[in-house]
mmCIF file of C-alpha atoms in Angstrom:
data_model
loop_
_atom_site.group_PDB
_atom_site.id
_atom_site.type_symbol
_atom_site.label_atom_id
_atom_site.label_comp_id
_atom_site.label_asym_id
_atom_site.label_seq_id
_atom_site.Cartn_x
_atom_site.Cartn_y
_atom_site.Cartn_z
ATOM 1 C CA UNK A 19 17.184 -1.644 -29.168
ATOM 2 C CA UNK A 20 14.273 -1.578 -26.802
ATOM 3 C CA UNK A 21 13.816 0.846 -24.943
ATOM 4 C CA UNK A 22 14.103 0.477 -21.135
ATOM 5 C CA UNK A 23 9.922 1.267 -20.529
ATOM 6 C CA UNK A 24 9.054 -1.289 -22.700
ATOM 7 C CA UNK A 25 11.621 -4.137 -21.222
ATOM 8 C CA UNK A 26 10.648 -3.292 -18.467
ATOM 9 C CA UNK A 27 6.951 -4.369 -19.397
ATOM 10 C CA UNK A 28 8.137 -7.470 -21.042
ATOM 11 C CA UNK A 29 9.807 -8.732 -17.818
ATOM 12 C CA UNK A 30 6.926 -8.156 -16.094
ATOM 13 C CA UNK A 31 5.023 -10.063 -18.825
ATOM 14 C CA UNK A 32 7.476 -13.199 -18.736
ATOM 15 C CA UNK A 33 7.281 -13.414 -14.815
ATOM 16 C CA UNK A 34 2.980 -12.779 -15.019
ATOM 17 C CA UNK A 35 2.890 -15.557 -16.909
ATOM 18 C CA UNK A 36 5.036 -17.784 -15.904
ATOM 19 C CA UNK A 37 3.430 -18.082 -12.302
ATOM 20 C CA UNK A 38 1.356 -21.414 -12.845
ATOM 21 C CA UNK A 39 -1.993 -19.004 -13.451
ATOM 22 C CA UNK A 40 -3.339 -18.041 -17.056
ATOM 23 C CA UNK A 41 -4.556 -14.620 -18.162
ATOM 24 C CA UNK A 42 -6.322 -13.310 -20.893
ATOM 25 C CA UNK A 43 -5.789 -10.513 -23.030
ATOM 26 C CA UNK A 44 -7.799 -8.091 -21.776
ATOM 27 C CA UNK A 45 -6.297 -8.719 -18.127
ATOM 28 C CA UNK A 46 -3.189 -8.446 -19.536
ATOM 29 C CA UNK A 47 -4.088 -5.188 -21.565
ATOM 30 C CA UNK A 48 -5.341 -3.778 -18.117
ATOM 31 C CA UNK A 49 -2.714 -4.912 -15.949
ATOM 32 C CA UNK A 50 0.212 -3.316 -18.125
ATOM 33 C CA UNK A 51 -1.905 -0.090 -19.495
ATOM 34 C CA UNK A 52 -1.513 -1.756 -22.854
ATOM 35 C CA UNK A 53 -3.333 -2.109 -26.663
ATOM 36 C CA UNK A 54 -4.458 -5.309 -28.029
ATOM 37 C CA UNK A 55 -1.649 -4.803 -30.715
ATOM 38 C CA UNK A 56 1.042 -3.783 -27.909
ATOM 39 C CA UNK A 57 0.044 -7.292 -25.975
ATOM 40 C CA UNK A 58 0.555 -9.505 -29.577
ATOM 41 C CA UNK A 59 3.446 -7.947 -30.363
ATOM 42 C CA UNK A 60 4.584 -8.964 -26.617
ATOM 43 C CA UNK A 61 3.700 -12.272 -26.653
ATOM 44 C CA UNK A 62 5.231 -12.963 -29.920
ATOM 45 C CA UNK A 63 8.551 -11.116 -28.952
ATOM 46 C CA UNK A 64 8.356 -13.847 -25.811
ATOM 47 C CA UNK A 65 7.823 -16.765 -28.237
ATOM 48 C CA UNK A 66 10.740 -15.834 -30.669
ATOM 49 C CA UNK A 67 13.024 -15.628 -27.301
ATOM 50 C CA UNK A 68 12.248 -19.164 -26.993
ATOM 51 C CA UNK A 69 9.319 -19.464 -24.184
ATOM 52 C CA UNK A 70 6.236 -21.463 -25.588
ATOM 53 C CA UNK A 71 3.278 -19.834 -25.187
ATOM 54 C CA UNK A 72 0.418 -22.291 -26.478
ATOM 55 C CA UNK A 73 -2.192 -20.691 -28.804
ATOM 56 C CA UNK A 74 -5.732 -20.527 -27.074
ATOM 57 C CA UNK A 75 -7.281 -23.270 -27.497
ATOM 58 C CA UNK A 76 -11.305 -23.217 -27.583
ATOM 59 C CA UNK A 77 -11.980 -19.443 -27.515
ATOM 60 C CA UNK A 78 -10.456 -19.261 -24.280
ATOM 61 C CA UNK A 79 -8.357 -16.715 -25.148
ATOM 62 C CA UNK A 80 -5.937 -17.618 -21.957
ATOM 63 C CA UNK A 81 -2.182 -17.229 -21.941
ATOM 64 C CA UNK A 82 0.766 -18.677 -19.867
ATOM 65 C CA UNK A 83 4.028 -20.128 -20.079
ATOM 66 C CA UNK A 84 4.573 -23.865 -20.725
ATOM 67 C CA UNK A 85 6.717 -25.402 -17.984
ATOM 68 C CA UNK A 86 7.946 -27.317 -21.089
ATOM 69 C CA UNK A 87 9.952 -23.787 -22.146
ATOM 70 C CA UNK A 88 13.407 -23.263 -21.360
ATOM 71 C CA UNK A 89 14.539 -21.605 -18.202
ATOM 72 C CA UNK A 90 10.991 -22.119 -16.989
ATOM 73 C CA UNK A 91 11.827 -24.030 -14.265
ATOM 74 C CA UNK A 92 14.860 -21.627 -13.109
ATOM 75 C CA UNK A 93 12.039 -18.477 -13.431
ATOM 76 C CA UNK A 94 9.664 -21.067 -11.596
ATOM 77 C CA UNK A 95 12.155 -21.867 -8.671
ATOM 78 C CA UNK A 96 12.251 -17.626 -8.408
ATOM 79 C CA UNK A 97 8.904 -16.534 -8.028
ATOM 80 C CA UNK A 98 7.092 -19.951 -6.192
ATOM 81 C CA UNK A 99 6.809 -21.250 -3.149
ATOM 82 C CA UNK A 100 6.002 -24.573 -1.409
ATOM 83 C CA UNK A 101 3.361 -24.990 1.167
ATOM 84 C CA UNK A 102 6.322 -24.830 3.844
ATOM 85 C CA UNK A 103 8.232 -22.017 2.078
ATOM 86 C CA UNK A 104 4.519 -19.930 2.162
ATOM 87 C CA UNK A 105 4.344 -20.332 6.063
ATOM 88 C CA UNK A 106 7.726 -19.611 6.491
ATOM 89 C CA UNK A 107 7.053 -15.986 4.652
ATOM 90 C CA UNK A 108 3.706 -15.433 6.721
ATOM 91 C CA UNK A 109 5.400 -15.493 10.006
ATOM 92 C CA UNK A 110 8.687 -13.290 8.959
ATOM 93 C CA UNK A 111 6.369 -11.073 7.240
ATOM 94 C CA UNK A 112 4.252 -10.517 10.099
ATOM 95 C CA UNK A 113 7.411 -10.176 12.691
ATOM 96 C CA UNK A 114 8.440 -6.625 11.037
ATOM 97 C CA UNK A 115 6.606 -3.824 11.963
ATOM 98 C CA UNK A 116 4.074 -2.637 9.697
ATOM 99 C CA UNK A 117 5.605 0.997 9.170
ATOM 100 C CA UNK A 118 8.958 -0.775 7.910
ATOM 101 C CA UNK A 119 9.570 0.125 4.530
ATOM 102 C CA UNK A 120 11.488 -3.011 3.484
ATOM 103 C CA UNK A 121 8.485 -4.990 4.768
ATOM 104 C CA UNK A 122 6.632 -2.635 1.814
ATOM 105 C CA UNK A 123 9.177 -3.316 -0.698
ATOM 106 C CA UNK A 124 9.093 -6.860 -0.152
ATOM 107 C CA UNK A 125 4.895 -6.838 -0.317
ATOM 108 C CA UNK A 126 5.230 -4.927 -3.482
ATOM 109 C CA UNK A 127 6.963 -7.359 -5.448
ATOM 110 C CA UNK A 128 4.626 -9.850 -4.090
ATOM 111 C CA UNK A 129 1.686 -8.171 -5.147
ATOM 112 C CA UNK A 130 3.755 -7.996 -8.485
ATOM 113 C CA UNK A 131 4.402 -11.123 -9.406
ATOM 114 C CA UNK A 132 1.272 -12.650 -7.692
ATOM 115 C CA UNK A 133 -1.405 -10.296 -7.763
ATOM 116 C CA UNK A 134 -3.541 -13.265 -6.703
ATOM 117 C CA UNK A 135 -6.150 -14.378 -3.344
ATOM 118 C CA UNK A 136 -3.013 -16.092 -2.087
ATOM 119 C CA UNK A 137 -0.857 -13.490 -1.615
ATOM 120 C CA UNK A 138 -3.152 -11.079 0.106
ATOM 121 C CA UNK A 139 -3.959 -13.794 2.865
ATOM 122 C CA UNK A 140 -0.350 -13.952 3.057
ATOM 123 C CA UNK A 141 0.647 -10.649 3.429
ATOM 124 C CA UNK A 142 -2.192 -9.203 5.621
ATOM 125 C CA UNK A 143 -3.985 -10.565 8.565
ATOM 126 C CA UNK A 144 -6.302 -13.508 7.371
ATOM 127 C CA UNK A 145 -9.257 -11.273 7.955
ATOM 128 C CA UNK A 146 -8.456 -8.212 6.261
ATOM 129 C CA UNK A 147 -6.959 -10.483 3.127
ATOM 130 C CA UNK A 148 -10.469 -10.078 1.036
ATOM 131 C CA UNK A 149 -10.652 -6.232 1.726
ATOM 132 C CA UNK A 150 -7.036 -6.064 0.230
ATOM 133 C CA UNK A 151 -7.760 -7.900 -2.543
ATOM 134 C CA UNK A 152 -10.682 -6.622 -3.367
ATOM 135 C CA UNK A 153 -8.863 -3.052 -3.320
ATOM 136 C CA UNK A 154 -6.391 -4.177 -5.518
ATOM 137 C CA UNK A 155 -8.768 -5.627 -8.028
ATOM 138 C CA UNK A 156 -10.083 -1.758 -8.253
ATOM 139 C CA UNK A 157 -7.481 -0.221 -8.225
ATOM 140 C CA UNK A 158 -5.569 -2.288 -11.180
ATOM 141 C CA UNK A 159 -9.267 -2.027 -13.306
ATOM 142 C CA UNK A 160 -9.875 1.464 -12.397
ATOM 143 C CA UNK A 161 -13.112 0.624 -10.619
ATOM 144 C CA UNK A 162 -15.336 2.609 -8.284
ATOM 145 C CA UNK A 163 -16.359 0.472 -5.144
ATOM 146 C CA UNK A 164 -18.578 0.487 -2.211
ATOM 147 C CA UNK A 165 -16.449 0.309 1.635
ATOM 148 C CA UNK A 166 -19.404 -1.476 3.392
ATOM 149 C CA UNK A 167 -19.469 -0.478 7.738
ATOM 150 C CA UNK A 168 -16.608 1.834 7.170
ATOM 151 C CA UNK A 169 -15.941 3.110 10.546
ATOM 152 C CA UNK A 170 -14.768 7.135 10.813
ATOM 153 C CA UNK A 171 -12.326 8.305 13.462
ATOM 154 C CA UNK A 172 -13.762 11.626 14.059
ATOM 155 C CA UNK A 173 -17.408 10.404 14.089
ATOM 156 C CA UNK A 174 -17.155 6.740 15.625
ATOM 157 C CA UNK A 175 -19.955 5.864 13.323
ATOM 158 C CA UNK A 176 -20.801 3.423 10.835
ATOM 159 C CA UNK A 177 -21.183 4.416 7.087
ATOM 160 C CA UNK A 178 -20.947 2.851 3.621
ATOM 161 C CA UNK A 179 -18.932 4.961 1.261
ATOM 162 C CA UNK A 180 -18.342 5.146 -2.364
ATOM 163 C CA UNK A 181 -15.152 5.602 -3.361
ATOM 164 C CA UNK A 182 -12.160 5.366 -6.628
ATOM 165 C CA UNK A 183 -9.274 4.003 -4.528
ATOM 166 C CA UNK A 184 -6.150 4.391 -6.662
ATOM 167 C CA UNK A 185 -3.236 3.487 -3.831
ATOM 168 C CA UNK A 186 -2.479 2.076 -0.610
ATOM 169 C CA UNK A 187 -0.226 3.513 1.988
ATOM 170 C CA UNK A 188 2.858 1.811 3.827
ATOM 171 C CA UNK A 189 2.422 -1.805 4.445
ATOM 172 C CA UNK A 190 -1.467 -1.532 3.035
ATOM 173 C CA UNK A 191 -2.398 0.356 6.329
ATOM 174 C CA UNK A 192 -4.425 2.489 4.219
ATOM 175 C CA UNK A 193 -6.121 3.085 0.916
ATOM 176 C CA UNK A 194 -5.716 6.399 -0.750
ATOM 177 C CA UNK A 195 -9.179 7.090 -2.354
ATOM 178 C CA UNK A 196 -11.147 9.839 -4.355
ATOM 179 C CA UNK A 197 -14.268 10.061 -1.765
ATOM 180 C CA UNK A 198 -17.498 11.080 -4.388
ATOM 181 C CA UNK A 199 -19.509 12.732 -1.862
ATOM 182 C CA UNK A 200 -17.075 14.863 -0.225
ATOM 183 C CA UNK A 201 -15.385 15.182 -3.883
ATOM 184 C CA UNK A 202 -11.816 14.505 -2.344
ATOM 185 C CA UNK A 203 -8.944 12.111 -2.028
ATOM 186 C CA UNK A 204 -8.890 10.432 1.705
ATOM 187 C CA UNK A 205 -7.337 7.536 3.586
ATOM 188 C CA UNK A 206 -9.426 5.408 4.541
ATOM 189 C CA UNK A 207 -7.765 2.608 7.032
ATOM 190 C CA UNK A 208 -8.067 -0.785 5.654
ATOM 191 C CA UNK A 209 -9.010 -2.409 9.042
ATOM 192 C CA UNK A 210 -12.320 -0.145 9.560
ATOM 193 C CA UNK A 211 -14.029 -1.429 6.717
ATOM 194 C CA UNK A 212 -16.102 -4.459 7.144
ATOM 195 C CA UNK A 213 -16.171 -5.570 3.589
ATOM 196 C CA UNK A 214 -15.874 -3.914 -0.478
ATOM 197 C CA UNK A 215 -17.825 -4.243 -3.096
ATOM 198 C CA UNK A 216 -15.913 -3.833 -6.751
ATOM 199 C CA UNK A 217 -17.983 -2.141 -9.011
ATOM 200 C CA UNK A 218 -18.818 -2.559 -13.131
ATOM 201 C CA UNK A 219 -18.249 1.447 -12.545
ATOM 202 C CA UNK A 220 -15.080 3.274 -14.139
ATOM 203 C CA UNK A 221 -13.258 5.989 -12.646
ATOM 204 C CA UNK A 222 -14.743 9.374 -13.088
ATOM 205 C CA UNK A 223 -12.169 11.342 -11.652
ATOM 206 C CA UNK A 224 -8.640 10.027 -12.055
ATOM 207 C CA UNK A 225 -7.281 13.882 -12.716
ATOM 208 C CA UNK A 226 -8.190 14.439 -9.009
ATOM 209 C CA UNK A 227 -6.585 11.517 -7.511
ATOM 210 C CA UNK A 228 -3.177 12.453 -5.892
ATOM 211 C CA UNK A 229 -1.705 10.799 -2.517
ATOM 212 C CA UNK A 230 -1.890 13.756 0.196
ATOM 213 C CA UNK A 231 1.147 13.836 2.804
ATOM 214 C CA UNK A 232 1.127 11.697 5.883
ATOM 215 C CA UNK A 233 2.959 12.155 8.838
ATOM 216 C CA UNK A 234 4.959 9.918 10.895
ATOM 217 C CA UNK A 235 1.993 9.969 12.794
ATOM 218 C CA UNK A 236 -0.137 8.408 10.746
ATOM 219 C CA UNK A 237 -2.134 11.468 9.929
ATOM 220 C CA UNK A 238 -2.745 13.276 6.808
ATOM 221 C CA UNK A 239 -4.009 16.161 5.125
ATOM 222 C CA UNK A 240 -2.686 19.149 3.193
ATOM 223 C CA UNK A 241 -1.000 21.216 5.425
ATOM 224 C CA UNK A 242 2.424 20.837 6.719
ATOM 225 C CA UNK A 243 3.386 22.119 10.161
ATOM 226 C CA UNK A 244 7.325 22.045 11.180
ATOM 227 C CA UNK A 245 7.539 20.470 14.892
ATOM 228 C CA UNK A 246 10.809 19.913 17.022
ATOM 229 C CA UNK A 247 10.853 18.011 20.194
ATOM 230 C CA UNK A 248 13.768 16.988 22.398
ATOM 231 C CA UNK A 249 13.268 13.717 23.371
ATOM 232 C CA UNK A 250 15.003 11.087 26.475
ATOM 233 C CA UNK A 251 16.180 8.040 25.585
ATOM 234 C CA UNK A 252 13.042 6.330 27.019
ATOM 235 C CA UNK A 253 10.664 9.016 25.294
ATOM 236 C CA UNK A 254 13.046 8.351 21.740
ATOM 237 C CA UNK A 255 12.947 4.404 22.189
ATOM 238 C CA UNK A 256 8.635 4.616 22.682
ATOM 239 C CA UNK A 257 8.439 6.647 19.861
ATOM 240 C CA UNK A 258 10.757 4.445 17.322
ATOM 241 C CA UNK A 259 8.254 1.715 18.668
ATOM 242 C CA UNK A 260 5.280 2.911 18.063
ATOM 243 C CA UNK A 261 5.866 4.864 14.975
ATOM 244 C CA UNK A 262 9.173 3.259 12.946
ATOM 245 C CA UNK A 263 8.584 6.007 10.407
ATOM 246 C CA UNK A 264 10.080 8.765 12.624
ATOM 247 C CA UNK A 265 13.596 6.985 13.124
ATOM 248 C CA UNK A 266 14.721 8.947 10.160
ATOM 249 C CA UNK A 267 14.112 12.381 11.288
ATOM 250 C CA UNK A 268 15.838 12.095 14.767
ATOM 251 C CA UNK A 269 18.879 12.922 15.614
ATOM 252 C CA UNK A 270 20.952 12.619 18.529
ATOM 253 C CA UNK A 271 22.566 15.147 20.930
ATOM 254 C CA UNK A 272 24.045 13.306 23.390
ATOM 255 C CA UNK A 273 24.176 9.873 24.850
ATOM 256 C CA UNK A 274 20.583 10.272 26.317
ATOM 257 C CA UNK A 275 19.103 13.204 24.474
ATOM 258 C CA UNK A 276 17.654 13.318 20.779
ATOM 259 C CA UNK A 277 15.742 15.417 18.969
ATOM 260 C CA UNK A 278 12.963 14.752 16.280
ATOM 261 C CA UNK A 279 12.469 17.402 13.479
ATOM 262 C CA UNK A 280 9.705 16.449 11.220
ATOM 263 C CA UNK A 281 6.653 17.815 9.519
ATOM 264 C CA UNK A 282 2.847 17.188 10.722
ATOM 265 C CA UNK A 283 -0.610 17.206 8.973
ATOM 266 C CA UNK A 284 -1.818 18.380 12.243
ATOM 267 C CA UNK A 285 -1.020 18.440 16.194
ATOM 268 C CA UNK A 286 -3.686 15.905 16.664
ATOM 269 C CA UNK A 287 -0.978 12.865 16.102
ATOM 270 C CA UNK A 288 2.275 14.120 17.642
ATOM 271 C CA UNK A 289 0.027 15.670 20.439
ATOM 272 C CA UNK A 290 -1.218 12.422 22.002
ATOM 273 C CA UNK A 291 2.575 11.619 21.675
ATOM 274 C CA UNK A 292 3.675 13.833 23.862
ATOM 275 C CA UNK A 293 0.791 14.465 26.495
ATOM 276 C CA UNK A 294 1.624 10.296 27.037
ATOM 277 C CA UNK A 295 5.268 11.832 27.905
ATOM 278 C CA UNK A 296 5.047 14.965 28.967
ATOM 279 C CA UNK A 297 7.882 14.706 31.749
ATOM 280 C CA UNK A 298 9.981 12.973 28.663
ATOM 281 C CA UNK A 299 9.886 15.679 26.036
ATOM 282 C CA UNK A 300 10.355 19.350 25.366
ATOM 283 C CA UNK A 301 8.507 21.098 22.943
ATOM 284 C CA UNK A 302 11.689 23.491 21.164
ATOM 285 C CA UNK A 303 8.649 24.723 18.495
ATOM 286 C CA UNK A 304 5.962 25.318 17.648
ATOM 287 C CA UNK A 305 4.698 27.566 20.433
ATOM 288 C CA UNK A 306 0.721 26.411 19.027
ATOM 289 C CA UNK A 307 1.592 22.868 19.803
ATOM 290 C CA UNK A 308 2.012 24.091 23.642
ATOM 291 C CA UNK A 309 -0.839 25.958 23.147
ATOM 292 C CA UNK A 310 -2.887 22.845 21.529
ATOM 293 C CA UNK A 311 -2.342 20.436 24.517
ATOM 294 C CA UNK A 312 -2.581 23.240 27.367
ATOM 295 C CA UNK A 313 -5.775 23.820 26.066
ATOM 296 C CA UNK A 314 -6.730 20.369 25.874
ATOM 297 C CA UNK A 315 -5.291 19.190 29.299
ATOM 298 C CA UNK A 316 -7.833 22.632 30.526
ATOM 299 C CA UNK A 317 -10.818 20.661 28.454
ATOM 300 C CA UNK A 318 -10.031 17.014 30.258
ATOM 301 C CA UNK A 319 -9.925 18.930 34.056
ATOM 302 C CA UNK A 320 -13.184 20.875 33.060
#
């Protein structure tokens, strides 16, 4: 009996190459963390199940499914779509919020079964599809790369940097990356950077790479601060809006009062929240978030 790991894998393998595309054995060795041994043993395991898999022809060394195998068209009809079927998807996608977690799930499996130019101009905006896929390229090889015109929040200024991404973050908002000259993992947001460069660079420090928390704010670092807030209905309604995330941690307390109980990287987020609504919500704790906007309503009047 195989085990579930390794069926797993061979699913994957079946749908990878039954997507019209061929792939060689080091992409597939790559893609699935797999030996050269592991990947024949896979592909013959898929031709003794009854899917032709021609034998690479010229040195090529390319593999993929013959439409000519059985069930290939019923696997076909499953993962492809027509020209009309492709705009159809572009336009629902792009309807959901970004922070909507089914919208993730449903990118994901994309990105599975595609993995390919198509599917990141179909997913993302048009002219962020290259920086996605050029992302994903690195972070399925294990590459280094170069964010070209990255632009920082706190500095407002313009700066290549050289990074191991190894994640993105809801919706491919963000890219969670090991940052070499700082010598940490960051977010860096995918619509700041101008262009990336892949490159013929291996990871150096894949120990250190670990997702840090984000907020429903959007903002993340290593600390976690517990924050309360009684909310209106208008102030609850502005704040599912802008940031879906948070829907989960409110909680109503009557028919026009809520509260939100979450945790923050920082005030910076959830204080531009409520300074926007300050006759909307009441701060139950903590008492430093009071303190964090009196002081910088004091710095605006200054």
């Amino acid at each position: 009996m195989m085990e579930q790991p390794k069926l797993h894998k061979l699913l994957e393998l079946i749908m990878l190459l039954s997507n019209g595309l061929k792939y060689s054995k080091n992409q597939i060795m790559k893609r699935f963390d797999l030996t050269e041994r592991t990947v024949d043993r896979y592909i013959q395991t898929i031709r003794e199940a009854g899917f032709i898999i021609p034998r690479p022809k010229n040195g090529d060394g390319m593999y993929q499914i013959h439409k000519a195998s059985p069930y290939f068209k019923e696997i076909s009809e499953l993962l492809h779509f027509s020209k009309e079927e492709a705009h159809i998807l572009y336009n629902a996608i792009h309807s959901i919020s970004n922070e909507n977690l089914l919208k993730q799930n449903l990118i994901n499996k994309l990105y599975t079964l595609y993995n390919s130019k198509e599917i990141a101009q179909t997913i993302v905006k048009q002219q962020h599809s290259a920086v996605i896929q050029n992302l994903n390229k690195a972070i399925i090889e294990k590459r280094k790369v170069i964010l070209y015109n990255y632009r920082s929040a706190n500095s407002d200024k313009l700066q290549d940097r050289r990074v191991e991404p190894f994640s993105f973050t809801t919706n491919f908002i963000s890219t969670w990356a090991y940052d070499i000259n700082s010598g940490c993992c960051k977010t860096f947001k995918n619509t700041r950077i101008s262009s990336v460069s892949v490159l013929n660079e291996n990871w150096e420090h894949s120990k250190l790479h670990k997702e840090g928390f984000m907020d429903v704010f959007r903002i993340s670092s290593n600390q976690r601060i517990n924050v309360k807030l009684k909310l209106s209905l208008r102030a609850c309604e502005l704040l599912k809006e802008e940031y879906p995330l948070a829907e989960k941690d409110i909680t109503p307390i009557d028919d026009t009062k809520f509260l939100l109980e979450t945790e923050v990287c920082s005030f910076e987020g959830v204080g531009r929240f409520v300074m926007g609504l300050c006759q909307d919500i009441e701060i139950v704790e903590p008492t430093d978030l009071k303190i964090f906007i009196k002081k910088k309503i004091e710095d605006f009047l200054k």
